[in-house]
Short mmCIF file of C-alpha atoms in Angstrom, two decimals:
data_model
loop_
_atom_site.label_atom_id
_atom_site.label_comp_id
_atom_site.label_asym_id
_atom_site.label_seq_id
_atom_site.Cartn_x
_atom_site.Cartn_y
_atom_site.Cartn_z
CA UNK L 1 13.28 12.03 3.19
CA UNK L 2 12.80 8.27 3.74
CA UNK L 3 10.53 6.54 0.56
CA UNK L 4 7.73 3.84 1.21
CA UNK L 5 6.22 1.69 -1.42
CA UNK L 6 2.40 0.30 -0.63
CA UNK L 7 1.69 -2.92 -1.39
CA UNK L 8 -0.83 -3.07 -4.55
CA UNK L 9 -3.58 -4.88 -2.64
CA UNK L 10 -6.03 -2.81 -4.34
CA UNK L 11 -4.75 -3.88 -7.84
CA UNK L 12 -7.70 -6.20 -8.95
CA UNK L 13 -6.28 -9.43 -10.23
CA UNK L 14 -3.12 -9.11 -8.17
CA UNK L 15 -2.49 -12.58 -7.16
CA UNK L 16 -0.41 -13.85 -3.17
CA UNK L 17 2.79 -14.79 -5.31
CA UNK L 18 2.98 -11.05 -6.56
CA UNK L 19 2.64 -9.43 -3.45
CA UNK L 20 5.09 -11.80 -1.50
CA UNK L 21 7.54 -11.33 -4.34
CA UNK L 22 6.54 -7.19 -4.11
CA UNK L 23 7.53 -7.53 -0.42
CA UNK L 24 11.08 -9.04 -0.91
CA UNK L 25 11.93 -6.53 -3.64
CA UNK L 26 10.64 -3.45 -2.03
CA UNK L 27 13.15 -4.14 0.93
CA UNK L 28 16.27 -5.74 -1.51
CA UNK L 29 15.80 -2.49 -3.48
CA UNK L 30 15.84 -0.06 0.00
CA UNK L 31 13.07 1.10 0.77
CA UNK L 32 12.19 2.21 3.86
CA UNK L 33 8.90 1.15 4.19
CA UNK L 34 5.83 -1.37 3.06
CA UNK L 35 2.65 0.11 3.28
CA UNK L 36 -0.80 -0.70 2.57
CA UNK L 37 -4.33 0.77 2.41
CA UNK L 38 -7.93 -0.19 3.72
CA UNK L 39 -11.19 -0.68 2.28
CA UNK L 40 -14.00 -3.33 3.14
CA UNK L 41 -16.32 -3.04 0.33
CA UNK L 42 -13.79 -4.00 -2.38
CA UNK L 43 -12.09 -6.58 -3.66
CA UNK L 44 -9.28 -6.47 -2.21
CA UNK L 45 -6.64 -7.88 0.38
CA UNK L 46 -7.08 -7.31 4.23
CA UNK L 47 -4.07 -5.35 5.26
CA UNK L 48 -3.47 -6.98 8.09
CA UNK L 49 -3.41 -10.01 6.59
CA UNK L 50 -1.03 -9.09 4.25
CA UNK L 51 1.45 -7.04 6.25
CA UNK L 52 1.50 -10.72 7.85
CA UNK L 53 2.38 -12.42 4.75
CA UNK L 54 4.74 -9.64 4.40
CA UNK L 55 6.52 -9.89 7.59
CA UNK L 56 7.60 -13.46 7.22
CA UNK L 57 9.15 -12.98 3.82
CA UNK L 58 11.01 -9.14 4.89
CA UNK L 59 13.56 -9.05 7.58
CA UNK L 60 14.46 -4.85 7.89
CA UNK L 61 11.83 -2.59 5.89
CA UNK L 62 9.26 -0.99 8.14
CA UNK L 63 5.34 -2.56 8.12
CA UNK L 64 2.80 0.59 7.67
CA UNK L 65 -1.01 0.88 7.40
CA UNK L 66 -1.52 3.84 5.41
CA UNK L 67 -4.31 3.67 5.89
CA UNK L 68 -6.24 1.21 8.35
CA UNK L 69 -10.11 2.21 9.05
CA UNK L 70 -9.45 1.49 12.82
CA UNK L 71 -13.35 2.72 13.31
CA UNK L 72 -14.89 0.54 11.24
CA UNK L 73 -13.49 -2.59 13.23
CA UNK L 74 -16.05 -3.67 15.60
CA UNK L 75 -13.90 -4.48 18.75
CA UNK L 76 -11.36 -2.71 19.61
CA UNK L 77 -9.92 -5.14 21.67
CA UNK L 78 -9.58 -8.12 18.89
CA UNK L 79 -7.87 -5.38 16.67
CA UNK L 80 -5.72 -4.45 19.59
CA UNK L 81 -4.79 -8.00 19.70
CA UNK L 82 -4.41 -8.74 15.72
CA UNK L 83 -2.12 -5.35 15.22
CA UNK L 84 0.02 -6.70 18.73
CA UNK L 85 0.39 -10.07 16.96
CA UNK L 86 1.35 -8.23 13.77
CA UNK L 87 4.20 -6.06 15.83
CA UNK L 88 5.68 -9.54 17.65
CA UNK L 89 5.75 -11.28 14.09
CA UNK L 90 8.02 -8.68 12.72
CA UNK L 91 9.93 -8.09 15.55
CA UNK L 92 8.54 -4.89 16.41
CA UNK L 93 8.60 -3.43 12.30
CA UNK L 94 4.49 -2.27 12.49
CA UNK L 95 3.38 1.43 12.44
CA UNK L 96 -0.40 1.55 12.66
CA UNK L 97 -1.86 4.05 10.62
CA UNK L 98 -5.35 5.17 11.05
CA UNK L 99 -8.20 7.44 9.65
CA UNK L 100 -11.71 7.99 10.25
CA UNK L 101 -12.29 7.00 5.92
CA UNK L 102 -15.07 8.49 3.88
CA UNK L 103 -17.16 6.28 2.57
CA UNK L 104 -20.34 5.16 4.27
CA UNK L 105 -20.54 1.63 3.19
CA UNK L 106 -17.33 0.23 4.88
CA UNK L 107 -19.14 1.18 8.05
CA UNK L 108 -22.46 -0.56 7.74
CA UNK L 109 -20.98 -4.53 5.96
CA UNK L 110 -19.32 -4.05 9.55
CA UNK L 111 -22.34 -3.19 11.72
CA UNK L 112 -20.18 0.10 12.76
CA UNK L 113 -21.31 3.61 12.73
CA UNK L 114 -20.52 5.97 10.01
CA UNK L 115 -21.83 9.08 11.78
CA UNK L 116 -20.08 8.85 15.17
CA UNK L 117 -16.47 7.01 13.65
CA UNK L 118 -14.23 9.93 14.33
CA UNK L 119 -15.02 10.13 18.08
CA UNK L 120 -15.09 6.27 17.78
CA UNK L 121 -11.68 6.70 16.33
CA UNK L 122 -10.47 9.11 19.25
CA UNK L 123 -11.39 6.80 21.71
CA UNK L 124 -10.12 3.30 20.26
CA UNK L 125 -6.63 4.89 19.62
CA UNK L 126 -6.79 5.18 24.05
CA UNK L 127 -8.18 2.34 24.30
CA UNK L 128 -5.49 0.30 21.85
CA UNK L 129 -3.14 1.74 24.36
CA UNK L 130 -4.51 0.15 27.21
CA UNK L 131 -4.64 -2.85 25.80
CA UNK L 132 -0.86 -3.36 24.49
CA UNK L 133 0.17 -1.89 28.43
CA UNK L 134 -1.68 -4.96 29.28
CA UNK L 135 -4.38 -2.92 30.64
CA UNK L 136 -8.14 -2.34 28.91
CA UNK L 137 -11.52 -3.15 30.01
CA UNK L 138 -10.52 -6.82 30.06
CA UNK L 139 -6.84 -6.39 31.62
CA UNK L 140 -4.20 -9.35 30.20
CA UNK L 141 -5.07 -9.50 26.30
CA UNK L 142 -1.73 -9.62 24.91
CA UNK L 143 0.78 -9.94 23.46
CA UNK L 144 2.46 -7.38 24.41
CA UNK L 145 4.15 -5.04 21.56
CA UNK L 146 7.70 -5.56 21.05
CA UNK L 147 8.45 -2.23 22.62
CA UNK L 148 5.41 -2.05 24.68
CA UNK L 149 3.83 0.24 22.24
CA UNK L 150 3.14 0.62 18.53
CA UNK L 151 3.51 3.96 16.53
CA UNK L 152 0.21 5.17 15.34
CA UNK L 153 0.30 8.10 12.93
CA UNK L 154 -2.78 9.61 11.85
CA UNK L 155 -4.29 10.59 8.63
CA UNK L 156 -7.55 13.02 7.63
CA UNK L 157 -7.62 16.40 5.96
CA UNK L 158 -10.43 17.65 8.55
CA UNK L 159 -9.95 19.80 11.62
CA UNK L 160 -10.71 16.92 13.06
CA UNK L 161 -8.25 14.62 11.58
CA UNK L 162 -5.49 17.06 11.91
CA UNK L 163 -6.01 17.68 15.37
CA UNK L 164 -6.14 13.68 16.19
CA UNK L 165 -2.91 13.76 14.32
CA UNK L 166 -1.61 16.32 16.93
CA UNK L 167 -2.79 14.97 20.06
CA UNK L 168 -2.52 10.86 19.32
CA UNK L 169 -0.31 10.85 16.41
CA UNK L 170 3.49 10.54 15.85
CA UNK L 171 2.47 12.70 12.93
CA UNK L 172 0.57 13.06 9.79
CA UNK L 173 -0.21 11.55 6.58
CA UNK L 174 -1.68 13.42 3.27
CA UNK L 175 -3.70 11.77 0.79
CA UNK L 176 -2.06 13.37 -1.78
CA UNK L 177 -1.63 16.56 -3.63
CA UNK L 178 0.64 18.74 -5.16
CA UNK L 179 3.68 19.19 -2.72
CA UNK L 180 3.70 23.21 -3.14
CA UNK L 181 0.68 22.70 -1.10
CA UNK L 182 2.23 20.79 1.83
CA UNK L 183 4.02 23.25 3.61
CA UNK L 184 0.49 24.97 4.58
CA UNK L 185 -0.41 21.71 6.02
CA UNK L 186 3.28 20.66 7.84
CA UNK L 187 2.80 24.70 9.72
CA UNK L 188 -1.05 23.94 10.77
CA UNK L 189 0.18 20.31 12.04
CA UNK L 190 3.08 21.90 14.15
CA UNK L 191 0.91 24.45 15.39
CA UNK L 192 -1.78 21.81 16.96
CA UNK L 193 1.71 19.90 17.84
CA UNK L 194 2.55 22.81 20.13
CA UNK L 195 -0.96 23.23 21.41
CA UNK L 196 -1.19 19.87 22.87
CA UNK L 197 2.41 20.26 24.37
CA UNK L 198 3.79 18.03 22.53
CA UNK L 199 7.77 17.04 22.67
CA UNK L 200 9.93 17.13 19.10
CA UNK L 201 8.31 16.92 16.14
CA UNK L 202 5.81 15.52 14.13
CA UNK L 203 6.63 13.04 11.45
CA UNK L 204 5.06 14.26 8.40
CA UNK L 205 3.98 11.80 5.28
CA UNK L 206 2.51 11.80 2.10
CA UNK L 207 0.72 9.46 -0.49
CA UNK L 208 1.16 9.81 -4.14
CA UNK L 209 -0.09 7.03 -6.76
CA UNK L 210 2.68 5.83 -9.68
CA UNK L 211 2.21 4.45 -12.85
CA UNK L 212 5.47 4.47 -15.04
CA UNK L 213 6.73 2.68 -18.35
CA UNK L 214 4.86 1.82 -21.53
CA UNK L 215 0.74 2.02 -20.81
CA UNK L 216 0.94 3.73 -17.71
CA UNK L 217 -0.96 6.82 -17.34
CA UNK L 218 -3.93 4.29 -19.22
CA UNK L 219 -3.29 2.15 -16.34
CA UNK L 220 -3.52 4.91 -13.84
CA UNK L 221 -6.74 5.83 -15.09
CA UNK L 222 -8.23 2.82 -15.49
CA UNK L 223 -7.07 2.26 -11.36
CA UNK L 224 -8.10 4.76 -10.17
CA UNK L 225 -11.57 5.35 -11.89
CA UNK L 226 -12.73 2.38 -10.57
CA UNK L 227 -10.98 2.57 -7.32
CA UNK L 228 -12.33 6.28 -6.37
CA UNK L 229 -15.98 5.72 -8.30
CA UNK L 230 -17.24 6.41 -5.16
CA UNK L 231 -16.04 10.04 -5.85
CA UNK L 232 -17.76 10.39 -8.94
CA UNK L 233 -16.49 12.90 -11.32
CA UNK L 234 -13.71 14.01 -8.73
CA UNK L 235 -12.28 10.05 -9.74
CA UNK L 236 -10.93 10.98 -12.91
CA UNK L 237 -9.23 14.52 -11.17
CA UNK L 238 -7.37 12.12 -8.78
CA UNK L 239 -6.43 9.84 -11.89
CA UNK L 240 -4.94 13.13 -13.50
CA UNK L 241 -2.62 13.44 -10.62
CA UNK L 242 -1.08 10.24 -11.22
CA UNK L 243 2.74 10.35 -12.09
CA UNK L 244 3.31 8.84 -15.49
CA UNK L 245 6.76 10.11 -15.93
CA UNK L 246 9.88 9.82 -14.51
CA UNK L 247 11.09 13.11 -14.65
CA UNK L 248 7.95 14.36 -13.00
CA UNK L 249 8.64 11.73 -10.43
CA UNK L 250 11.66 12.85 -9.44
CA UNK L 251 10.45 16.51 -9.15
CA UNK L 252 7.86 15.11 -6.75
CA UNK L 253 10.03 13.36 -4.72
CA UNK L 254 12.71 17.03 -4.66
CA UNK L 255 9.63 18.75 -4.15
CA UNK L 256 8.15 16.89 -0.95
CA UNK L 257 11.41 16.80 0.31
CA UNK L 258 11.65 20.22 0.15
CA UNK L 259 8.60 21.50 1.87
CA UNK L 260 8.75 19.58 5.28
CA UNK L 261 7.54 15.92 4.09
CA UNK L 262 9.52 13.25 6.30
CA UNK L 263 8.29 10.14 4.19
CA UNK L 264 6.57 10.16 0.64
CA UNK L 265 4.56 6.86 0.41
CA UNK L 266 4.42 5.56 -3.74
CA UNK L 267 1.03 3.73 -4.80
CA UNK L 268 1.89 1.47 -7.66
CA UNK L 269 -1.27 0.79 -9.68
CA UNK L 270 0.00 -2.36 -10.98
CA UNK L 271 0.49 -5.61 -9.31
CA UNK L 272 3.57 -6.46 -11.39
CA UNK L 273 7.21 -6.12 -9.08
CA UNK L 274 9.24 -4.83 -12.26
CA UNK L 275 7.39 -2.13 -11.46
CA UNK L 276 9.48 -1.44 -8.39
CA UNK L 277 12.88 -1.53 -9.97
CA UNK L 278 11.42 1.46 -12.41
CA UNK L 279 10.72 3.31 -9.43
CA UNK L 280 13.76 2.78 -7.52
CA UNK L 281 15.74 3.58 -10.81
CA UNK L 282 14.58 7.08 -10.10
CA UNK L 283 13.97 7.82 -6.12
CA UNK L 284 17.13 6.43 -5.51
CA UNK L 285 19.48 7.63 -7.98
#
């Protein structure tokens, strides 16, 4: 099972020099990816911005969005363009994750719909497509992917999402959760996979916040509470579920592994890059 580290854009206070130095370390130190998440109403970093930034410090490590709210981007043609950009920089590194998102307010400071974003969603993936073959409603946008198209994996625990995941998708991405729950998930994603006639496999991932050393389940909380207040008292659940330890993080990691997970995506809640050489210490040994 490969392991991805997400860039702690979300981290308030996290400051360019940390995440450019986060970037280096998380490929010196192997990992396989560099991922990061989307919000609009936040304070925090645009991730395509920063898997910019990223790209022209890194040289190897894969460049994910885990998750970008494609759907709340009001053309799809500029994003086709931006993400296209993105691929060329790296030399053809990006994987374009996507999900419809929850929350209603990301949607309106964009002038998008909240209602209608998951057959919005549906429909830009095509249409992202048509636009990288050099095609689209305004044929020539470009450039042009590296390899002429980008991976896009798909996340969302709906019927809905999982479905997309099937039919779009090289695959799926969790949230979270416990990974004895996976496997329930991995069958009913193979399942659709075979519905939609789909060739191989699909490449299953999963998200899973970590907050280790001295002060870090405190840390966690604090994160996360104000990250997911949204949520309301289902905030301080998710903060629970942070991993604290590093003996429970290494029966994560065994236990993802073990039931079907192809890549297990780590959420650092701090800004500070140490913090990646704790959690290498363990994934890795």
């Amino acid at each position: 099972m490969d392991i991805g580290v997400c860039l702690p854009t979300t981290v308030p206070g996290a400051d360019g020099a940390q995440l450019i130095e986060f970037a280096r370390r998380a490929e010196r130190l192997g990992f396989h990816s560099l991922t990061v998440v989307d919000r609009v109403v936040y304070d925090n970093y645009d991730p395509i911005v920063t898997l910019s930034a990223a790209a022209a410090v890194t040289e190897r490590i894969r460049l994910t969005t885990a998750i970008l709210l494609a759907a709340s981007r009001p053309s799809t043609v500029e994003l086709a363009k931006q993400l296209a950009s993105l691929d060329r920089l790296s030399g053809g590194r990006l994987v374009v994750g996507v999900s419809s998102g929850m929350r209603e307010d990301d949607y309106t400071a964009t002038g998008t719909d909240h209602a209608s974003r998951g057959r919005r969603l549906d429909a830009m993936i095509e249409e992202l497509r048509e636009v990288w073959r050099g095609e689209g409603p305004v044929p020539g946008v470009g450039p042009r992917p590296v390899n002429g198209d980008i991976p896009i994996w798909v996340g969302g625990h709906s019927p809905a999402g999982l479905r997309r995941a099937a039919r779009y998708g090289i695959g799926w991405i969790s949230p979270g959760g416990p990974p004895q729950k996976y496997p329930e998930i991995v069958n009913r994603v193979k399942e659709l996979w075979a519905e939609e006639k789909r060739d191989g496999s699909p490449r299953m991932g999963a998200n899973c916040y970590v907050a280790l050393g001295p002060g870090g389940k405190e840390a966690a909380t604090e994160h996360m509470m104000k990250y997911y207040s949204y949520m309301g008292e289902m905030a301080a659940h998710l903060a629970k579920g942070a991993i604290s330890e590093e003996s429970t993080l290494r029966d994560v990691v065994d236990g993802y592994a073990a039931n079907g997970c192809d890549e297990l995506l780590l959420l650092s809640v701090t800004a500070d890059p140490d913090h990646l050489d704790r959690i290498a210490s363990v994934v890795f040994r």
